[in-house]
mmCIF file of C-alpha atoms and ligand atoms in Angstrom:
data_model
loop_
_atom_site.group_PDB
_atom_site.id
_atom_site.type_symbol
_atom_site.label_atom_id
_atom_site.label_comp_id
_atom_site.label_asym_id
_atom_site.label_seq_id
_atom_site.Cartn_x
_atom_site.Cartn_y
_atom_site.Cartn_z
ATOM 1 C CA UNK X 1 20.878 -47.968 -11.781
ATOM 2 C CA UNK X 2 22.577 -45.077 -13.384
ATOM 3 C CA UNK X 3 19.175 -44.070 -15.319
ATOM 4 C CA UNK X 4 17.800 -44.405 -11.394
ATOM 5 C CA UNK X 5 20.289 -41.770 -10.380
ATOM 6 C CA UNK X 6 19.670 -39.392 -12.769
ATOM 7 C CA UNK X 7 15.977 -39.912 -12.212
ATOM 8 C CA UNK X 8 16.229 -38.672 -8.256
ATOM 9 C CA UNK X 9 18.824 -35.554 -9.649
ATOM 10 C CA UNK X 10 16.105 -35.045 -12.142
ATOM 11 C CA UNK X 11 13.248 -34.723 -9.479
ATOM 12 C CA UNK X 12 15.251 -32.703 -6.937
ATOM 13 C CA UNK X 13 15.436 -30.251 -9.724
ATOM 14 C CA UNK X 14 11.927 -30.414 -10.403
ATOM 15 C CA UNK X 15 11.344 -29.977 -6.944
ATOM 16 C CA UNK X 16 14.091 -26.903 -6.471
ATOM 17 C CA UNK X 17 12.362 -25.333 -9.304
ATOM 18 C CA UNK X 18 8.827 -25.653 -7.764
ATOM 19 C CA UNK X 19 9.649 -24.456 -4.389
ATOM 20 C CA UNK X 20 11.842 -21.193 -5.819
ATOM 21 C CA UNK X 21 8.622 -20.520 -8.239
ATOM 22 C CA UNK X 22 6.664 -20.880 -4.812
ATOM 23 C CA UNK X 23 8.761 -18.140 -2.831
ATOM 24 C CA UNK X 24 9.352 -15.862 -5.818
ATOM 25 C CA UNK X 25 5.435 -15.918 -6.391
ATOM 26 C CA UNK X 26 4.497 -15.268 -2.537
ATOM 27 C CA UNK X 27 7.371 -12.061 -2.409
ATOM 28 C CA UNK X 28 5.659 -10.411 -5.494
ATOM 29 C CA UNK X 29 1.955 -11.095 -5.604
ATOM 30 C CA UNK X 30 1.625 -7.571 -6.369
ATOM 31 C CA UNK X 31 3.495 -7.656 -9.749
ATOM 32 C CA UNK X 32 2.099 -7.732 -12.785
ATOM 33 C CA UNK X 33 5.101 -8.512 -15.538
ATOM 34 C CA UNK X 34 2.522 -7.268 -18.450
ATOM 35 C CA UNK X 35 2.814 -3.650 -16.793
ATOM 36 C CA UNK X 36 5.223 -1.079 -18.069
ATOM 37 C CA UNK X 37 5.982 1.712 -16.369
ATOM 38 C CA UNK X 38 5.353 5.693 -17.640
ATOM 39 C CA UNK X 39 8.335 7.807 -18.445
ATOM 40 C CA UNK X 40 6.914 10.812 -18.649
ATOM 41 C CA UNK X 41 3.393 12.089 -17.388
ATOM 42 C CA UNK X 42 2.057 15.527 -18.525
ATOM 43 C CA UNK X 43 5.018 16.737 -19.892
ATOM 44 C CA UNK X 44 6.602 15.797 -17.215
ATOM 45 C CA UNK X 45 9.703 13.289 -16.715
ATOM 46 C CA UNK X 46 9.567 10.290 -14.033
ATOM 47 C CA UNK X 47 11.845 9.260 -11.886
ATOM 48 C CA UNK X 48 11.994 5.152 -12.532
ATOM 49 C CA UNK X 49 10.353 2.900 -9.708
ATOM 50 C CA UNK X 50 13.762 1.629 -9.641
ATOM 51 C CA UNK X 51 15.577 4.435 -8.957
ATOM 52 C CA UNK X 52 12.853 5.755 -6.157
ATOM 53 C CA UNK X 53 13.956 5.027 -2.956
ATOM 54 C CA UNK X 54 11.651 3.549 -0.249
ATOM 55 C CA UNK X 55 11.993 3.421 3.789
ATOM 56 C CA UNK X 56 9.858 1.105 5.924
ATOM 57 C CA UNK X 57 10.494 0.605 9.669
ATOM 58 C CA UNK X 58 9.376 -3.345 9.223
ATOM 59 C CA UNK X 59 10.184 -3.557 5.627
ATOM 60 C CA UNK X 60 8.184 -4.652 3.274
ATOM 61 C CA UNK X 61 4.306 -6.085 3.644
ATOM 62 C CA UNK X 62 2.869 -8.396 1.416
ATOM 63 C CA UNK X 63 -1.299 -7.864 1.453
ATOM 64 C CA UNK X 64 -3.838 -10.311 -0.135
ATOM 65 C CA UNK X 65 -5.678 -8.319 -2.322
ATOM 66 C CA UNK X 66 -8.433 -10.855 -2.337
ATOM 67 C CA UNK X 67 -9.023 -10.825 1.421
ATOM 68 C CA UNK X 68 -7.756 -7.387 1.515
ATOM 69 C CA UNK X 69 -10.544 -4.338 2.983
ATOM 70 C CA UNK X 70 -10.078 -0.253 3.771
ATOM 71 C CA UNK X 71 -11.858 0.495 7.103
ATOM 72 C CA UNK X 72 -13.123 3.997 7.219
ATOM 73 C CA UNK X 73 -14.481 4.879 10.718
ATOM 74 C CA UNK X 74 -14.812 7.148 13.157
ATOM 75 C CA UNK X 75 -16.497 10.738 12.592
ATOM 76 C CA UNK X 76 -18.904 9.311 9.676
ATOM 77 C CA UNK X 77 -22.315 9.042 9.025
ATOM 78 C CA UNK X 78 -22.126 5.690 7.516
ATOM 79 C CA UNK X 79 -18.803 3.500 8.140
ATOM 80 C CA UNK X 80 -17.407 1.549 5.304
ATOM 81 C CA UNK X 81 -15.505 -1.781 4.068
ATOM 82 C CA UNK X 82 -14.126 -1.078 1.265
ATOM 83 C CA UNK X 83 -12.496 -4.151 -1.128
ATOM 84 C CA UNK X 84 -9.813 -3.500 -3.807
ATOM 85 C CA UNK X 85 -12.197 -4.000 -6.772
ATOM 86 C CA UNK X 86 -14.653 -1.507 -4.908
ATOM 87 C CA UNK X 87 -11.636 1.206 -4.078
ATOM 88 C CA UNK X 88 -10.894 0.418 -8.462
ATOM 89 C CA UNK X 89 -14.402 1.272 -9.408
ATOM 90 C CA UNK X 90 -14.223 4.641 -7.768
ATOM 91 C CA UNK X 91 -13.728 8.112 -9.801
ATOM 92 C CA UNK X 92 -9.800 8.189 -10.862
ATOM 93 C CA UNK X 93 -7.336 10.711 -9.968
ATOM 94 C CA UNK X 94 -4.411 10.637 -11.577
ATOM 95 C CA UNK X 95 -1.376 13.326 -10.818
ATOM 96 C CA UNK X 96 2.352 14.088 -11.257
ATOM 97 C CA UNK X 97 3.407 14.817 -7.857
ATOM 98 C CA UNK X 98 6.836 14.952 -5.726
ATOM 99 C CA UNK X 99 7.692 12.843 -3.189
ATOM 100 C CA UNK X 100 10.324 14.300 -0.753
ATOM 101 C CA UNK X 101 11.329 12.506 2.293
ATOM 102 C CA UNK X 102 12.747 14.626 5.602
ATOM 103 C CA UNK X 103 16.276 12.885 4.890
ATOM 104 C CA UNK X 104 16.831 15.138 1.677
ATOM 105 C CA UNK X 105 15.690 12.481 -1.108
ATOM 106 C CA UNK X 106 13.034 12.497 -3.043
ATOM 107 C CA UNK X 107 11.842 11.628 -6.958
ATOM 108 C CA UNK X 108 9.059 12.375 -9.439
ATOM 109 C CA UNK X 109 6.039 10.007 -10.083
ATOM 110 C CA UNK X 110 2.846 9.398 -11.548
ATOM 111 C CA UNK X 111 0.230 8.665 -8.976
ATOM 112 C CA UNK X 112 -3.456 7.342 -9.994
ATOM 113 C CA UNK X 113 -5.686 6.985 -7.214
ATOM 114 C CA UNK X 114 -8.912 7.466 -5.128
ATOM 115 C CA UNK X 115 -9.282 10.536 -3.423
ATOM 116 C CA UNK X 116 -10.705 10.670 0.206
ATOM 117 C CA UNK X 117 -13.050 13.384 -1.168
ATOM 118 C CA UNK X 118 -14.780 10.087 -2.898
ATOM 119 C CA UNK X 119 -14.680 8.293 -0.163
ATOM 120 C CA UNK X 120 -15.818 10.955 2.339
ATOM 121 C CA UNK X 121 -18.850 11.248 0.007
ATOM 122 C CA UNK X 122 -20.066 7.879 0.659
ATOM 123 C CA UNK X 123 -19.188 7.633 4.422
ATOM 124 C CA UNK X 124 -20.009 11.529 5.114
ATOM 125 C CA UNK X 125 -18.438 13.284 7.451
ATOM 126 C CA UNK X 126 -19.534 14.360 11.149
ATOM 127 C CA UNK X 127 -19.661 17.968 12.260
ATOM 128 C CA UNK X 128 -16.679 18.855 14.489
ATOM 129 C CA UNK X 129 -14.630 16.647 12.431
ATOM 130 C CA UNK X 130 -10.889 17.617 12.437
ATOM 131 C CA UNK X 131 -8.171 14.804 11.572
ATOM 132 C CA UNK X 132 -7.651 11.925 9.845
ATOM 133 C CA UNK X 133 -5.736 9.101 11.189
ATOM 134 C CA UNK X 134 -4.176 6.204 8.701
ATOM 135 C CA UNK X 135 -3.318 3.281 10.034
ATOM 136 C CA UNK X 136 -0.861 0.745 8.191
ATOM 137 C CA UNK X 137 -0.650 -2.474 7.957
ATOM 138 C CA UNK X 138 3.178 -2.897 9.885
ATOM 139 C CA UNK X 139 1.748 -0.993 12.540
ATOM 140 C CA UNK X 140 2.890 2.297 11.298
ATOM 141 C CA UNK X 141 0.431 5.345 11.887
ATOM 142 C CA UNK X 142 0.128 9.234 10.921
ATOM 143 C CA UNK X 143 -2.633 11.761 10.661
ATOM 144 C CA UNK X 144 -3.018 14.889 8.332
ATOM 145 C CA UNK X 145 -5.896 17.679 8.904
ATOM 146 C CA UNK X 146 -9.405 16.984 7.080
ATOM 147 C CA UNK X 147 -9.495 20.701 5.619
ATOM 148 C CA UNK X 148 -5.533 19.480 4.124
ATOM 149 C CA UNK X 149 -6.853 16.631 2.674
ATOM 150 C CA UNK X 150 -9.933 18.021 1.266
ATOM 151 C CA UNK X 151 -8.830 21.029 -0.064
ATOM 152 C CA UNK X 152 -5.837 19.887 -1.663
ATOM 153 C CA UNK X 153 -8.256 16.512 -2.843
ATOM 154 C CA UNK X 154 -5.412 14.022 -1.629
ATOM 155 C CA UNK X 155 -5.699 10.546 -2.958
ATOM 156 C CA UNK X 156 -4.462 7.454 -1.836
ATOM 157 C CA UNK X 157 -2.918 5.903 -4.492
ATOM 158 C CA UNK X 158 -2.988 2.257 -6.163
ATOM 159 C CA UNK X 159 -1.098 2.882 -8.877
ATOM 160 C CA UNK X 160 2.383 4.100 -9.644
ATOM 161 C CA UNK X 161 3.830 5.798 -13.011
ATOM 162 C CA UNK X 162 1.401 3.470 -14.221
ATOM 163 C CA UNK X 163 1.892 0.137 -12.835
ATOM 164 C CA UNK X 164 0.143 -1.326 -10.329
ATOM 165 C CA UNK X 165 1.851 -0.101 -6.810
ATOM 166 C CA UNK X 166 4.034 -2.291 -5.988
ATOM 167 C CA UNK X 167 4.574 -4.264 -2.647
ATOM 168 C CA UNK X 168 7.568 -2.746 -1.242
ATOM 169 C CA UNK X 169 6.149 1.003 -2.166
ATOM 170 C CA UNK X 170 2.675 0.283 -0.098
ATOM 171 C CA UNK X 171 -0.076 -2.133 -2.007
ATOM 172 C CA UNK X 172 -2.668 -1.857 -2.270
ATOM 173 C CA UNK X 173 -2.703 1.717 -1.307
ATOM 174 C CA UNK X 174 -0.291 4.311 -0.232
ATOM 175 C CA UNK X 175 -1.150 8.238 0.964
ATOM 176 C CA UNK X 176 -0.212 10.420 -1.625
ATOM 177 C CA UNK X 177 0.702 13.699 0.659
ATOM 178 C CA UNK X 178 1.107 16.041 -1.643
ATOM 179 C CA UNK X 179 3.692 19.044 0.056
ATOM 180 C CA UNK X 180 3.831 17.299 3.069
ATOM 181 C CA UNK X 181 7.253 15.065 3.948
ATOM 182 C CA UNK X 182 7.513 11.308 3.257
ATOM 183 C CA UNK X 183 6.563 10.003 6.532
ATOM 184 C CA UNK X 184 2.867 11.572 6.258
ATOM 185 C CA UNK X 185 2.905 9.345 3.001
ATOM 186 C CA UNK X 186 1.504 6.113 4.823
ATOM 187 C CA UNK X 187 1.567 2.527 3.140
ATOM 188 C CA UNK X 188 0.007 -0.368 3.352
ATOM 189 C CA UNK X 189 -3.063 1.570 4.432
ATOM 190 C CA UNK X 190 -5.623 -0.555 6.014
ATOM 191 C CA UNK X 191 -7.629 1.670 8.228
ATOM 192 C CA UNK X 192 -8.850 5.438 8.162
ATOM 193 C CA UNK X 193 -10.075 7.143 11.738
ATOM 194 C CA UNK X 194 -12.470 10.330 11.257
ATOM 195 C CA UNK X 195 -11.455 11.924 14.796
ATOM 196 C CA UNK X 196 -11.498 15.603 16.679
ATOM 197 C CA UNK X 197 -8.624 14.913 18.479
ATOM 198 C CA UNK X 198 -4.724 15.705 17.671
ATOM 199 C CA UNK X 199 -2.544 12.727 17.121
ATOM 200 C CA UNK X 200 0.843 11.490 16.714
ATOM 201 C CA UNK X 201 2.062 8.653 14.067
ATOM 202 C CA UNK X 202 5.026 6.623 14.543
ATOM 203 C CA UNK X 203 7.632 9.594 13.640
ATOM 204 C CA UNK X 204 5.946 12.199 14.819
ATOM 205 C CA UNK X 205 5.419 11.044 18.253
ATOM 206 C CA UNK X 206 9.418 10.477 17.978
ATOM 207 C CA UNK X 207 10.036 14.417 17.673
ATOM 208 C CA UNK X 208 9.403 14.636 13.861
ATOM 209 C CA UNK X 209 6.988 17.962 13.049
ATOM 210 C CA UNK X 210 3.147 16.332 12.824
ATOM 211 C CA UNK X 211 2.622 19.360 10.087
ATOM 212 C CA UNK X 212 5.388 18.124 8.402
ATOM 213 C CA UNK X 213 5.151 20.421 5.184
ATOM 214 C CA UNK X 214 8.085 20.506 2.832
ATOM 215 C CA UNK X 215 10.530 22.991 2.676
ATOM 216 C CA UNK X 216 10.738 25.023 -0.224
ATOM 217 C CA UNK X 217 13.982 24.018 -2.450
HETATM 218 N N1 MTE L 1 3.243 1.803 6.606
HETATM 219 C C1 MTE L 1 4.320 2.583 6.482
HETATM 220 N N2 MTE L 1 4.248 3.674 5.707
HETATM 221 C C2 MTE L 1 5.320 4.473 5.567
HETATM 222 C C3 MTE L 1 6.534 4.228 6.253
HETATM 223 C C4 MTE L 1 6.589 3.057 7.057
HETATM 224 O O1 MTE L 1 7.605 2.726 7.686
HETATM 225 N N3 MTE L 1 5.466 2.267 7.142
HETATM 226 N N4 MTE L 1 7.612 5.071 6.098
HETATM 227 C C5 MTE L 1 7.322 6.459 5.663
HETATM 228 C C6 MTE L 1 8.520 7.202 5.258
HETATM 229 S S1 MTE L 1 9.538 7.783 6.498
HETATM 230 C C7 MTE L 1 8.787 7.517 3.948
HETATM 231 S S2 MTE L 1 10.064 8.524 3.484
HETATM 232 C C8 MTE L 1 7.916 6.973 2.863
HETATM 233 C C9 MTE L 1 8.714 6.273 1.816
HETATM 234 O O2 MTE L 1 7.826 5.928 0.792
HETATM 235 P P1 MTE L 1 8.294 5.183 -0.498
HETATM 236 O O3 MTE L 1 8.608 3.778 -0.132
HETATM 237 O O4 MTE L 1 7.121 5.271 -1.407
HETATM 238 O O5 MTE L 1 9.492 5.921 -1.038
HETATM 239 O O6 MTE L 1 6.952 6.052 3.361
HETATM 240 C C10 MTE L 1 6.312 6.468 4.513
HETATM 241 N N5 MTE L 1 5.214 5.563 4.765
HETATM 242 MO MO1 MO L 2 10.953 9.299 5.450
#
């Protein structure tokens, strides 16, 4: 009887233990433990992924990297489906560069990425072709010029001072928008729009400035 007592106190702990291993493994499929994150990067020093701050109007999305494509559309020759292991195969770029949100924060980070320069390459581009839309995964939107993103070879990054980007900060990809304020940084990219027309994301189309370049400090 007693041994039969323990044995149920025993199994409800199996089975707490299973089901916590369950949510803890669906909030962070992301996460890879083996990773350790950069201090420094070209002589640089990083601000820790824990002490960067992060903003999200739906917080944070959790995307299946196995099921997972980038849609690239619009103003191209060709469009394209890109999966996470094809977006990984394409030539790196990997840069120090400052984040800086409109509220007055910011921090430093390593960024390693594809650039849309690559991807442009394989899609081409159509004459007359003037913005690029990015469109998130939670629904949140923004655009940036073509001859921006070109010229200045923006990427959108998959990994952060060297770890894998991490759920909450935008995986699998997040708009590295170099000089331009944090809310032209999308997350959680899922589909890019080759268009000639203006257009206003989420804050922009709420009064925020759609050139949104950062104020010098
Ligand atoms: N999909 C998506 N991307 C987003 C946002 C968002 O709410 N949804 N917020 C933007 C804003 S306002 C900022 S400041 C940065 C914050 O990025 P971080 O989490 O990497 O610090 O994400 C930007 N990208
Ligand atoms: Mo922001």
């Amino acid at each position: 009887m007693v041994l039969h007592g323990r044995m149920n106190i025993f199994k409800l702990f199996v089975v707490i233990l299973l089901v916590c291993g369950c949510v803890e493994q669906q909030q962070t499929p992301a996460a890879n433990v083996s990773e350790k994150e950069d201090a420094f990067f070209a002589g640089k020093e990083l601000t820790s992924i824990k002490e960067q701050r992060n903003n999200a109007i739906k917080g944070t999305q959790f995307i299946n990297k196995e099921t997972y494509t980038l849609q690239v559309t619009g103003m191209v020759n060709r469009s394209l489906n890109l999966t996470y292991e094809e977006l990984l195969a394409l030539p790196v770029a990997d840069r120090f560069v400052r984040m800086d949100c409109v509220e007055g924060w910011g921090f430093d980070a390593r960024w390693t990425g594809v650039t849309l320069n690559s991807i442009f390459n394989d899609s081409g581009l159509k004459p007359g072709a003037k913005n690029v839309i990015f469109y998130c995964d939670d629904g949140y939107s923004t655009s940036l010029e073509l001859d921006y993103l070109r010229g200045k070879d923006i990427m959108l990054a998959y990994r952060l001072n060297n770890v894998t980007l991490p759920s909450e900060r935008g995986f699998p990809l997040q708009l590295v928008a170099e000089g331009r304020y944090g809310y032209k940084w999308a997350k959680w990219v899922t589909h890019i729009e080759v268009t000639d027309q203006p257009y206003e994301g989420f804050w922009e189309s709420r009064g925020y400035s759609n050139i949104a370049i950062v104020r010098e400090r």
